[in-house]
Amino acid sequence: MTSANVPLQAPGHDGDGLCGRRIVLGVSGSIAAYKALAIASEMAAAGALIDVVLTDAAAALVTPLAFQAIVHRPVVHRLGDPSGPMGMDHVAHAHTAEALVVAPATAHVIARLALGLADDALTTTALACRAPLVVAPAMEPDMWTHPATQAHVATLTARGAVFVGPDDGRMASGKHGQGRLADPAVVVDHVRAVLGHGGPLTGRKVVVSAGPTREPIDPVRYLSNHSSGRMGYAVARAVRDRGADVVLISGPVDLAPPAAMTVVAVETARDMLDAVLTHAATADAVVMSAAVADHRPIEAAAIKLKRSAADLALALTPNPDILIALGAEFPRWSEDKRGRPYVRVGFAAETHDLVAHARDKLARKSVDLIVANPVPETFGGRNSSATFVTPDAVAPLGERSKDGVASAIADWIAQRLADML
Ligand SMILES: Cc1cc2nc3c(=O)[nH]c(=O)nc-3n(C[C@H](O)[C@H](O)[C@H](O)COP(=O)(O)O)c2cc1C
């Protein structure tokens, strides 16, 4: 593949790591069992093949038919049901699963998983299953904090299980505390991360910057821009879902932190520069997708500026250019540019002459790929019509979702690192 070639993706799913993957969703008897419908629905929409296994207590709360209507596959409820999908082979799903997700997980099911009991369809499947286990507990806070439950959680964690939540908040009983099922989207985000283990970026560290920066004018005002951070967050997820260890350096955005990565929150361009230089030293690749303010007020006022009838002129000074600073701190040390970070990706957001500006950036900033985006239409939206610009090629991606663009970037980085071996 030549460097600007855009890798193909599964149609309709934007290269989603869940597409075509076999997941067993175990549902136990928590009042939060109805939220497992949302988890199943989100994974099904992403193209996953989901086998749902319900405990008896779960089936008393939510019908197997409701799950079946969402996943379009037979749902397992009872062991030994001759007409059910496990009638022939009681561990059939254990051997096809690429991940076993227990959500919600009751105190009772967590105890049975930890002890290795196999007294129903879900625990029998779990005991025979060697795929990664994701557990999303939901229970009254007193059940969660009980030493017995905590001991079982420690046992399962030591065996490699990934726990998601429980969250703090209001319980169905009306009490407040830690015990709420994690948000379905967060559970699914963790499943994607787990499925990424062993992917083409396994063992690689990728640093991604995202969002705007804020440059203070006084204690209550700042200069900033319309960047939503969506593109950078999508890139961070896409490289994580290919197995990378990710450090996401984020300006202030209105987005939930993605699962299973280190998120470093920064405000100003100078904070972002410090964080990037700190983490880039050991990175294999950097993707600088943040919309860093080009200028900042020379001096932020110590107290709030007062309204006045007179004109107010703000004196601005340029901020450091992070990619140029990165190049100075970590020079490329040979013709084939093998200096850490080995692969450097920048973004260009331009209102005009997109490709010409991207080419200029490529050369000046010594990066391997510029993802050129037209603005303002890219800001805040879910889609983008990006163009990949490398020293020897220009490849328009066409209109895609930001997740689709992010997948293409992640595949490009993986290919580039593989080519360097
Ligand atoms: C309405 C209702 C809600 C319940 N919610 C929870 C819960 O959120 N978490 C929990 O651990 N147990 C909860 N229980 C208790 C479990 O259903 C009970 O421990 C059961 O044995 C769990 O079986 P299972 O783990 O096989 O699904 C609830 C019970 C009822 C009747």
CSV table of C-alpha atoms and ligand atoms in Angstrom, one decimal:
chain,number,residue,atom,x,y,z
A,1,MET,CA,0.0,0.0,0.0
A,2,THR,CA,1.4,3.4,-0.9
A,3,SER,CA,1.5,5.9,1.9
A,4,ALA,CA,-1.6,7.9,1.1
A,5,ASN,CA,-3.7,5.0,0.1
A,6,VAL,CA,-6.9,4.9,2.2
A,7,PRO,CA,-7.5,1.5,3.7
A,8,LEU,CA,-10.9,-0.1,3.0
A,9,GLN,CA,-13.5,-0.4,5.8
A,10,ALA,CA,-16.5,-2.5,6.4
A,11,PRO,CA,-19.4,-0.6,4.8
A,12,GLY,CA,-21.8,1.1,7.1
A,13,HIS,CA,-19.9,0.7,10.3
A,14,ASP,CA,-17.0,3.2,9.8
A,15,GLY,CA,-14.4,0.6,10.6
A,16,ASP,CA,-16.1,-0.1,14.0
A,17,GLY,CA,-14.1,-2.6,16.0
A,18,LEU,CA,-17.4,-4.4,17.0
A,19,CYS,CA,-18.4,-5.1,13.4
A,20,GLY,CA,-18.7,-8.8,12.8
A,21,ARG,CA,-17.4,-9.7,16.3
A,22,ARG,CA,-19.1,-12.4,18.4
A,23,ILE,CA,-20.1,-11.2,21.8
A,24,VAL,CA,-21.8,-13.2,24.5
A,25,LEU,CA,-23.9,-10.8,26.6
A,26,GLY,CA,-24.8,-12.3,30.0
A,27,VAL,CA,-27.6,-10.6,31.8
A,28,SER,CA,-28.3,-11.2,35.5
A,29,GLY,CA,-31.2,-10.3,37.8
A,30,SER,CA,-30.6,-6.7,38.6
A,31,ILE,CA,-33.3,-4.1,38.3
A,32,ALA,CA,-30.9,-2.5,35.8
A,33,ALA,CA,-31.5,-5.5,33.4
A,34,TYR,CA,-33.6,-3.3,31.2
A,35,LYS,CA,-30.5,-1.2,30.4
A,36,ALA,CA,-28.9,-4.3,28.9
A,37,LEU,CA,-31.4,-3.9,26.1
A,38,ALA,CA,-29.6,-0.6,25.3
A,39,ILE,CA,-26.2,-2.3,25.5
A,40,ALA,CA,-27.4,-5.0,23.1
A,41,SER,CA,-28.9,-2.5,20.8
A,42,GLU,CA,-25.8,-0.4,20.6
A,43,MET,CA,-23.6,-3.4,19.9
A,44,ALA,CA,-26.0,-4.8,17.3
A,45,ALA,CA,-26.1,-1.4,15.6
A,46,ALA,CA,-22.3,-1.5,15.3
A,47,GLY,CA,-22.6,-4.9,13.5
A,48,ALA,CA,-21.7,-7.3,16.4
A,49,LEU,CA,-23.2,-10.8,16.5
A,50,ILE,CA,-24.6,-11.1,20.0
A,51,ASP,CA,-25.6,-14.2,21.9
A,52,VAL,CA,-27.7,-13.2,24.9
A,53,VAL,CA,-27.7,-15.5,27.9
A,54,LEU,CA,-30.1,-14.6,30.7
A,55,THR,CA,-30.2,-15.9,34.3
A,56,ASP,CA,-33.6,-16.9,35.7
A,57,ALA,CA,-33.7,-13.8,37.8
A,58,ALA,CA,-33.0,-11.6,34.7
A,59,ALA,CA,-35.7,-13.3,32.7
A,60,ALA,CA,-38.2,-12.5,35.5
A,61,LEU,CA,-37.4,-8.8,35.0
A,62,VAL,CA,-36.9,-8.5,31.2
A,63,THR,CA,-38.3,-11.0,28.7
A,64,PRO,CA,-36.0,-13.1,26.4
A,65,LEU,CA,-38.2,-12.0,23.5
A,66,ALA,CA,-37.2,-8.3,24.0
A,67,PHE,CA,-33.5,-9.3,23.6
A,68,GLN,CA,-34.3,-11.6,20.7
A,69,ALA,CA,-36.0,-8.7,18.9
A,70,ILE,CA,-32.9,-6.6,19.2
A,71,VAL,CA,-30.1,-9.1,18.5
A,72,HIS,CA,-32.1,-11.1,15.9
A,73,ARG,CA,-30.7,-14.3,17.3
A,74,PRO,CA,-32.1,-17.0,19.7
A,75,VAL,CA,-31.7,-16.0,23.3
A,76,VAL,CA,-30.5,-18.5,25.9
A,77,HIS,CA,-32.3,-18.6,29.2
A,78,ARG,CA,-32.3,-22.2,30.5
A,79,LEU,CA,-29.7,-24.9,30.5
A,80,GLY,CA,-31.0,-28.2,29.1
A,81,ASP,CA,-33.9,-26.7,27.1
A,82,PRO,CA,-34.0,-29.2,24.2
A,83,SER,CA,-35.4,-26.6,21.8
A,84,GLY,CA,-33.0,-23.8,22.9
A,85,PRO,CA,-29.6,-22.9,21.2
A,86,MET,CA,-27.7,-24.7,24.0
A,87,GLY,CA,-29.8,-27.8,23.9
A,88,MET,CA,-27.1,-29.7,21.9
A,89,ASP,CA,-24.1,-28.1,23.4
A,90,HIS,CA,-24.3,-26.4,26.8
A,91,VAL,CA,-21.0,-24.5,26.2
A,92,ALA,CA,-21.5,-23.7,22.5
A,93,HIS,CA,-21.4,-19.9,23.0
A,94,ALA,CA,-18.3,-20.1,25.3
A,95,HIS,CA,-16.2,-21.3,22.3
A,96,THR,CA,-17.4,-18.8,19.8
A,97,ALA,CA,-17.3,-15.7,22.0
A,98,GLU,CA,-14.6,-13.1,21.4
A,99,ALA,CA,-15.7,-11.3,24.6
A,100,LEU,CA,-18.1,-12.2,27.4
A,101,VAL,CA,-19.9,-9.2,28.8
A,102,VAL,CA,-21.9,-9.6,32.0
A,103,ALA,CA,-24.1,-6.5,32.3
A,104,PRO,CA,-25.7,-5.9,34.6
A,105,ALA,CA,-23.8,-8.2,37.0
A,106,THR,CA,-25.5,-8.9,40.3
A,107,ALA,CA,-23.6,-9.6,43.6
A,108,HIS,CA,-24.8,-13.2,43.2
A,109,VAL,CA,-23.4,-13.7,39.7
A,110,ILE,CA,-20.1,-12.0,40.6
A,111,ALA,CA,-19.7,-14.4,43.5
A,112,ARG,CA,-20.5,-17.4,41.2
A,113,LEU,CA,-18.1,-16.2,38.6
A,114,ALA,CA,-15.3,-15.8,41.2
A,115,LEU,CA,-15.9,-19.2,42.7
A,116,GLY,CA,-16.2,-20.9,39.3
A,117,LEU,CA,-19.7,-22.2,39.9
A,118,ALA,CA,-21.6,-23.5,36.9
A,119,ASP,CA,-25.2,-23.8,37.9
A,120,ASP,CA,-27.0,-22.1,35.1
A,121,ALA,CA,-26.5,-21.2,31.4
A,122,LEU,CA,-24.6,-18.0,32.1
A,123,THR,CA,-22.1,-19.3,34.6
A,124,THR,CA,-21.6,-22.6,32.7
A,125,THR,CA,-20.8,-20.5,29.6
A,126,ALA,CA,-18.4,-18.3,31.6
A,127,LEU,CA,-16.5,-21.2,33.1
A,128,ALA,CA,-15.9,-22.8,29.7
A,129,CYS,CA,-15.1,-19.4,28.1
A,130,ARG,CA,-11.5,-18.2,27.6
A,131,ALA,CA,-12.4,-14.9,25.9
A,132,PRO,CA,-11.9,-11.6,27.8
A,133,LEU,CA,-14.5,-11.0,30.5
A,134,VAL,CA,-16.1,-7.5,31.0
A,135,VAL,CA,-18.2,-7.1,34.1
A,136,ALA,CA,-20.6,-4.2,34.7
A,137,PRO,CA,-21.9,-4.5,38.3
A,138,ALA,CA,-25.2,-3.1,39.5
A,139,MET,CA,-26.5,-3.5,43.1
A,140,GLU,CA,-27.3,-1.7,46.2
A,141,PRO,CA,-24.3,0.2,47.6
A,142,ASP,CA,-24.2,-2.0,50.8
A,143,MET,CA,-24.0,-5.1,48.6
A,144,TRP,CA,-21.2,-3.6,46.5
A,145,THR,CA,-19.1,-2.5,49.5
A,146,HIS,CA,-19.6,-5.8,51.4
A,147,PRO,CA,-16.2,-7.5,51.9
A,148,ALA,CA,-17.5,-10.6,50.3
A,149,THR,CA,-18.3,-8.8,47.0
A,150,GLN,CA,-15.1,-6.9,47.1
A,151,ALA,CA,-13.1,-10.1,47.6
A,152,HIS,CA,-14.8,-11.6,44.6
A,153,VAL,CA,-14.1,-8.5,42.5
A,154,ALA,CA,-10.5,-8.7,43.5
A,155,THR,CA,-10.3,-12.4,42.5
A,156,LEU,CA,-11.9,-11.7,39.1
A,157,THR,CA,-9.7,-8.6,38.5
A,158,ALA,CA,-6.6,-10.7,39.3
A,159,ARG,CA,-7.8,-13.2,36.6
A,160,GLY,CA,-7.9,-10.4,34.1
A,161,ALA,CA,-11.6,-9.4,34.2
A,162,VAL,CA,-12.3,-5.8,33.3
A,163,PHE,CA,-14.8,-4.1,35.6
A,164,VAL,CA,-16.8,-1.1,34.4
A,165,GLY,CA,-18.4,0.9,37.2
A,166,PRO,CA,-20.5,0.7,39.2
A,167,ASP,CA,-21.3,4.5,39.2
A,168,ASP,CA,-22.3,6.8,42.0
A,169,GLY,CA,-25.8,8.1,42.0
A,170,ARG,CA,-29.4,7.4,42.8
A,171,MET,CA,-30.4,3.8,43.1
A,172,ALA,CA,-33.8,2.3,42.1
A,173,SER,CA,-34.5,2.0,45.9
A,174,GLY,CA,-34.2,5.8,46.2
A,175,LYS,CA,-30.9,5.6,48.1
A,176,HIS,CA,-27.7,7.3,46.8
A,177,GLY,CA,-24.3,5.7,46.6
A,178,GLN,CA,-22.0,3.5,44.4
A,179,GLY,CA,-24.0,0.8,42.7
A,180,ARG,CA,-25.6,2.1,39.5
A,181,LEU,CA,-24.9,0.3,36.3
A,182,ALA,CA,-22.4,2.2,34.2
A,183,ASP,CA,-23.8,4.1,31.2
A,184,PRO,CA,-24.5,1.6,28.4
A,185,ALA,CA,-22.3,3.6,26.0
A,186,VAL,CA,-19.5,3.4,28.5
A,187,VAL,CA,-19.9,-0.4,28.8
A,188,VAL,CA,-19.8,-0.7,25.0
A,189,ASP,CA,-16.8,1.5,24.8
A,190,HIS,CA,-14.9,-0.8,27.2
A,191,VAL,CA,-16.0,-3.8,25.0
A,192,ARG,CA,-14.5,-2.1,22.0
A,193,ALA,CA,-11.2,-1.5,23.9
A,194,VAL,CA,-11.1,-5.2,25.0
A,195,LEU,CA,-11.7,-6.4,21.5
A,196,GLY,CA,-8.8,-4.3,20.3
A,197,HIS,CA,-6.2,-6.2,22.4
A,198,GLY,CA,-3.9,-8.0,20.0
A,199,GLY,CA,-4.7,-5.6,17.1
A,200,PRO,CA,-2.1,-4.2,14.7
A,201,LEU,CA,-1.1,-1.4,17.1
A,202,THR,CA,-0.6,-3.7,20.1
A,203,GLY,CA,2.5,-2.7,22.0
A,204,ARG,CA,2.5,0.7,20.4
A,205,LYS,CA,2.0,4.0,22.3
A,206,VAL,CA,0.1,6.7,20.5
A,207,VAL,CA,-0.3,10.3,21.7
A,208,VAL,CA,-3.4,12.2,20.4
A,209,SER,CA,-4.2,15.8,21.0
A,210,ALA,CA,-7.8,17.0,20.8
A,211,GLY,CA,-10.2,19.9,21.2
A,212,PRO,CA,-9.6,23.6,21.5
A,213,THR,CA,-7.3,25.5,23.8
A,214,ARG,CA,-8.4,28.4,26.0
A,215,GLU,CA,-6.2,31.5,26.3
A,216,PRO,CA,-7.2,33.6,29.3
A,217,ILE,CA,-7.9,37.3,28.8
A,218,ASP,CA,-8.9,37.8,32.5
A,219,PRO,CA,-10.1,35.5,35.2
A,220,VAL,CA,-13.5,35.0,33.5
A,221,ARG,CA,-12.9,35.4,29.8
A,222,TYR,CA,-10.8,33.6,27.2
A,223,LEU,CA,-9.9,33.3,23.5
A,224,SER,CA,-10.9,30.0,22.0
A,225,ASN,CA,-12.4,28.4,18.9
A,226,HIS,CA,-15.3,26.1,17.8
A,227,SER,CA,-13.4,22.8,17.9
A,228,SER,CA,-15.6,20.1,19.5
A,229,GLY,CA,-12.8,17.6,20.1
A,230,ARG,CA,-14.9,14.9,18.3
A,231,MET,CA,-12.2,14.2,15.6
A,232,GLY,CA,-9.4,13.7,18.1
A,233,TYR,CA,-11.6,11.6,20.4
A,234,ALA,CA,-12.5,9.4,17.5
A,235,VAL,CA,-8.8,9.0,16.6
A,236,ALA,CA,-8.0,8.1,20.2
A,237,ARG,CA,-10.7,5.4,20.2
A,238,ALA,CA,-9.7,4.1,16.7
A,239,VAL,CA,-6.0,3.6,17.7
A,240,ARG,CA,-7.1,2.1,21.1
A,241,ASP,CA,-9.4,-0.3,19.2
A,242,ARG,CA,-6.4,-1.5,17.2
A,243,GLY,CA,-4.5,-2.3,20.5
A,244,ALA,CA,-2.5,0.9,21.1
A,245,ASP,CA,-1.8,2.3,24.5
A,246,VAL,CA,-3.2,5.8,24.2
A,247,VAL,CA,-2.6,9.1,25.8
A,248,LEU,CA,-5.3,11.6,24.9
A,249,ILE,CA,-4.3,15.2,25.6
A,250,SER,CA,-7.5,17.1,25.6
A,251,GLY,CA,-8.5,20.8,25.7
A,252,PRO,CA,-11.8,21.7,27.3
A,253,VAL,CA,-14.6,19.8,25.5
A,254,ASP,CA,-18.1,18.6,26.2
A,255,LEU,CA,-17.3,14.9,25.6
A,256,ALA,CA,-17.1,11.9,28.0
A,257,PRO,CA,-13.5,10.6,28.4
A,258,PRO,CA,-13.1,7.4,26.3
A,259,ALA,CA,-12.6,4.1,28.1
A,260,ALA,CA,-9.2,2.4,28.7
A,261,MET,CA,-6.8,5.2,27.9
A,262,THR,CA,-4.9,7.9,29.8
A,263,VAL,CA,-6.7,11.3,29.4
A,264,VAL,CA,-4.7,14.4,30.3
A,265,ALA,CA,-6.9,17.6,30.6
A,266,VAL,CA,-5.2,20.8,29.6
A,267,GLU,CA,-6.4,24.4,29.1
A,268,THR,CA,-3.9,26.6,27.3
A,269,ALA,CA,-1.6,26.0,24.3
A,270,ARG,CA,1.4,26.0,26.5
A,271,ASP,CA,-0.1,23.4,28.8
A,272,MET,CA,-0.8,21.3,25.8
A,273,LEU,CA,2.7,21.7,24.5
A,274,ASP,CA,4.2,20.6,27.9
A,275,ALA,CA,1.9,17.5,28.0
A,276,VAL,CA,2.7,16.5,24.4
A,277,LEU,CA,6.4,16.8,24.9
A,278,THR,CA,6.2,14.8,28.1
A,279,HIS,CA,4.3,11.9,26.5
A,280,ALA,CA,5.8,12.0,23.0
A,281,ALA,CA,9.3,11.0,24.3
A,282,THR,CA,8.2,7.4,24.5
A,283,ALA,CA,5.5,7.4,21.8
A,284,ASP,CA,5.5,5.5,18.5
A,285,ALA,CA,3.1,7.9,16.9
A,286,VAL,CA,1.6,11.3,17.6
A,287,VAL,CA,-1.6,12.6,16.1
A,288,MET,CA,-2.0,16.3,16.6
A,289,SER,CA,-5.7,17.0,16.0
A,290,ALA,CA,-6.2,19.7,18.6
A,291,ALA,CA,-7.2,23.2,17.3
A,292,VAL,CA,-4.5,25.0,19.2
A,293,ALA,CA,-5.0,28.8,19.5
A,294,ASP,CA,-2.4,30.5,17.3
A,295,HIS,CA,-2.2,33.5,19.6
A,296,ARG,CA,-2.8,34.4,23.2
A,297,PRO,CA,-3.1,37.7,25.1
A,298,ILE,CA,0.4,38.9,26.0
A,299,GLU,CA,-0.8,39.2,29.5
A,300,ALA,CA,-4.0,37.9,31.2
A,301,ALA,CA,-5.4,40.6,33.4
A,302,ALA,CA,-5.3,39.6,37.1
A,303,ILE,CA,-8.8,41.0,37.8
A,304,LYS,CA,-11.9,41.1,35.6
A,305,LEU,CA,-11.8,43.8,32.9
A,306,LYS,CA,-14.6,46.3,33.4
A,307,ARG,CA,-17.1,47.4,30.8
A,308,SER,CA,-16.2,50.8,29.3
A,309,ALA,CA,-17.3,52.9,26.4
A,310,ALA,CA,-13.8,53.1,25.0
A,311,ASP,CA,-12.4,50.7,22.4
A,312,LEU,CA,-10.4,47.8,23.9
A,313,ALA,CA,-7.4,46.5,22.0
A,314,LEU,CA,-6.1,43.1,23.0
A,315,ALA,CA,-2.4,42.7,22.4
A,316,LEU,CA,-1.7,39.1,21.3
A,317,THR,CA,1.5,37.1,21.0
A,318,PRO,CA,2.0,33.9,19.0
A,319,ASN,CA,1.7,30.5,20.8
A,320,PRO,CA,4.3,27.9,20.3
A,321,ASP,CA,3.6,25.6,17.3
A,322,ILE,CA,3.4,22.2,18.8
A,323,LEU,CA,4.4,20.1,15.8
A,324,ILE,CA,7.4,22.4,15.1
A,325,ALA,CA,8.4,22.2,18.8
A,326,LEU,CA,8.1,18.4,18.7
A,327,GLY,CA,10.4,18.3,15.6
A,328,ALA,CA,13.0,20.4,17.5
A,329,GLU,CA,12.8,18.3,20.7
A,330,PHE,CA,12.7,15.0,18.9
A,331,PRO,CA,14.5,15.3,15.6
A,332,ARG,CA,14.1,12.8,12.8
A,333,TRP,CA,17.5,11.2,12.7
A,334,SER,CA,17.8,9.8,9.2
A,335,GLU,CA,16.5,9.8,5.7
A,336,ASP,CA,13.7,7.4,6.5
A,337,LYS,CA,12.8,9.5,9.5
A,338,ARG,CA,13.3,6.9,12.3
A,339,GLY,CA,13.3,9.2,15.3
A,340,ARG,CA,10.7,8.8,18.0
A,341,PRO,CA,7.8,9.5,17.6
A,342,TYR,CA,8.3,7.5,14.4
A,343,VAL,CA,5.0,8.6,12.8
A,344,ARG,CA,3.7,12.1,13.1
A,345,VAL,CA,0.3,13.1,11.9
A,346,GLY,CA,-1.0,16.7,11.7
A,347,PHE,CA,-4.3,18.3,10.8
A,348,ALA,CA,-4.9,21.3,8.6
A,349,ALA,CA,-8.2,23.1,8.9
A,350,GLU,CA,-8.5,25.6,6.1
A,351,THR,CA,-11.2,27.8,4.6
A,352,HIS,CA,-9.4,27.9,1.2
A,353,ASP,CA,-6.5,26.3,-0.8
A,354,LEU,CA,-6.7,23.2,1.4
A,355,VAL,CA,-4.2,21.0,-0.4
A,356,ALA,CA,-1.7,23.8,-0.9
A,357,HIS,CA,-1.8,24.7,2.8
A,358,ALA,CA,-1.5,21.0,3.7
A,359,ARG,CA,1.6,20.6,1.5
A,360,ASP,CA,3.2,23.6,3.0
A,361,LYS,CA,2.6,22.2,6.5
A,362,LEU,CA,4.0,18.8,5.6
A,363,ALA,CA,7.3,20.3,4.7
A,364,ARG,CA,7.6,23.0,7.4
A,365,LYS,CA,6.6,20.7,10.2
A,366,SER,CA,8.3,17.5,9.1
A,367,VAL,CA,5.2,15.4,9.5
A,368,ASP,CA,4.3,12.2,7.6
A,369,LEU,CA,0.6,12.8,7.0
A,370,ILE,CA,-1.6,15.9,7.0
A,371,VAL,CA,-5.3,15.3,7.3
A,372,ALA,CA,-6.8,18.4,5.6
A,373,ASN,CA,-10.3,19.4,6.6
A,374,PRO,CA,-12.4,22.2,5.2
A,375,VAL,CA,-13.7,24.6,7.9
A,376,PRO,CA,-16.0,25.9,9.3
A,377,GLU,CA,-18.2,23.0,8.1
A,378,THR,CA,-16.0,20.4,9.9
A,379,PHE,CA,-16.3,22.1,13.3
A,380,GLY,CA,-18.8,20.4,15.6
A,381,GLY,CA,-20.3,18.2,12.9
A,382,ARG,CA,-20.4,14.4,12.9
A,383,ASN,CA,-19.0,14.2,9.3
A,384,SER,CA,-16.0,15.4,7.5
A,385,SER,CA,-14.7,15.4,4.0
A,386,ALA,CA,-11.0,15.0,4.8
A,387,THR,CA,-8.1,14.6,2.4
A,388,PHE,CA,-4.9,12.7,3.2
A,389,VAL,CA,-1.8,14.6,2.0
A,390,THR,CA,1.6,12.9,2.2
A,391,PRO,CA,4.8,14.0,0.5
A,392,ASP,CA,4.0,11.9,-2.5
A,393,ALA,CA,0.2,11.7,-2.7
A,394,VAL,CA,-3.1,13.4,-2.2
A,395,ALA,CA,-6.0,11.1,-1.4
A,396,PRO,CA,-9.5,12.6,-0.8
A,397,LEU,CA,-11.5,10.3,1.6
A,398,GLY,CA,-14.9,11.7,0.4
A,399,GLU,CA,-17.6,12.5,2.9
A,400,ARG,CA,-17.4,10.2,5.9
A,401,SER,CA,-18.3,10.3,9.6
A,402,LYS,CA,-15.5,11.4,11.9
A,403,ASP,CA,-15.3,7.8,13.2
A,404,GLY,CA,-14.7,6.7,9.6
A,405,VAL,CA,-11.9,9.3,9.1
A,406,ALA,CA,-10.4,8.2,12.4
A,407,SER,CA,-10.4,4.6,11.3
A,408,ALA,CA,-8.6,5.5,8.1
A,409,ILE,CA,-6.0,7.4,10.1
A,410,ALA,CA,-5.5,4.5,12.6
A,411,ASP,CA,-5.1,2.0,9.7
A,412,TRP,CA,-2.7,4.4,8.0
A,413,ILE,CA,-0.5,4.6,11.1
A,414,ALA,CA,-0.6,0.9,11.7
A,415,GLN,CA,0.5,0.3,8.1
A,416,ARG,CA,3.2,2.9,8.3
A,417,LEU,CA,4.7,1.5,11.5
A,418,ALA,CA,4.5,-2.0,10.1
A,419,ASP,CA,6.4,-0.8,6.9
A,420,MET,CA,9.1,0.6,9.1
A,421,LEU,CA,10.0,-2.8,10.6
B,1,LIG,C1,-36.8,-6.4,41.7
B,1,LIG,C2,-35.5,-6.9,42.0
B,1,LIG,C3,-34.3,-6.2,41.8
B,1,LIG,C4,-33.1,-6.7,42.1
B,1,LIG,N1,-32.0,-5.9,41.8
B,1,LIG,C5,-30.8,-6.4,42.1
B,1,LIG,C6,-29.6,-5.6,41.8
B,1,LIG,O1,-29.7,-4.5,41.2
B,1,LIG,N2,-28.4,-6.2,42.1
B,1,LIG,C7,-28.2,-7.4,42.7
B,1,LIG,O2,-27.1,-7.8,42.9
B,1,LIG,N3,-29.3,-8.1,43.0
B,1,LIG,C8,-30.6,-7.6,42.8
B,1,LIG,N4,-31.7,-8.4,43.1
B,1,LIG,C9,-31.5,-9.7,43.7
B,1,LIG,C10,-31.1,-10.7,42.7
B,1,LIG,O3,-32.1,-10.8,41.7
B,1,LIG,C11,-30.9,-12.0,43.4
B,1,LIG,O4,-29.7,-12.0,44.2
B,1,LIG,C12,-30.8,-13.2,42.4
B,1,LIG,O5,-30.5,-14.4,43.1
B,1,LIG,C13,-29.7,-12.9,41.4
B,1,LIG,O6,-29.6,-14.0,40.5
B,1,LIG,P1,-28.7,-14.0,39.3
B,1,LIG,O7,-27.4,-13.5,39.7
B,1,LIG,O8,-28.6,-15.5,38.9
B,1,LIG,O9,-29.3,-13.2,38.2
B,1,LIG,C14,-32.9,-7.9,42.7
B,1,LIG,C15,-34.1,-8.7,43.0
B,1,LIG,C16,-35.3,-8.2,42.6
B,1,LIG,C17,-36.6,-9.0,42.9
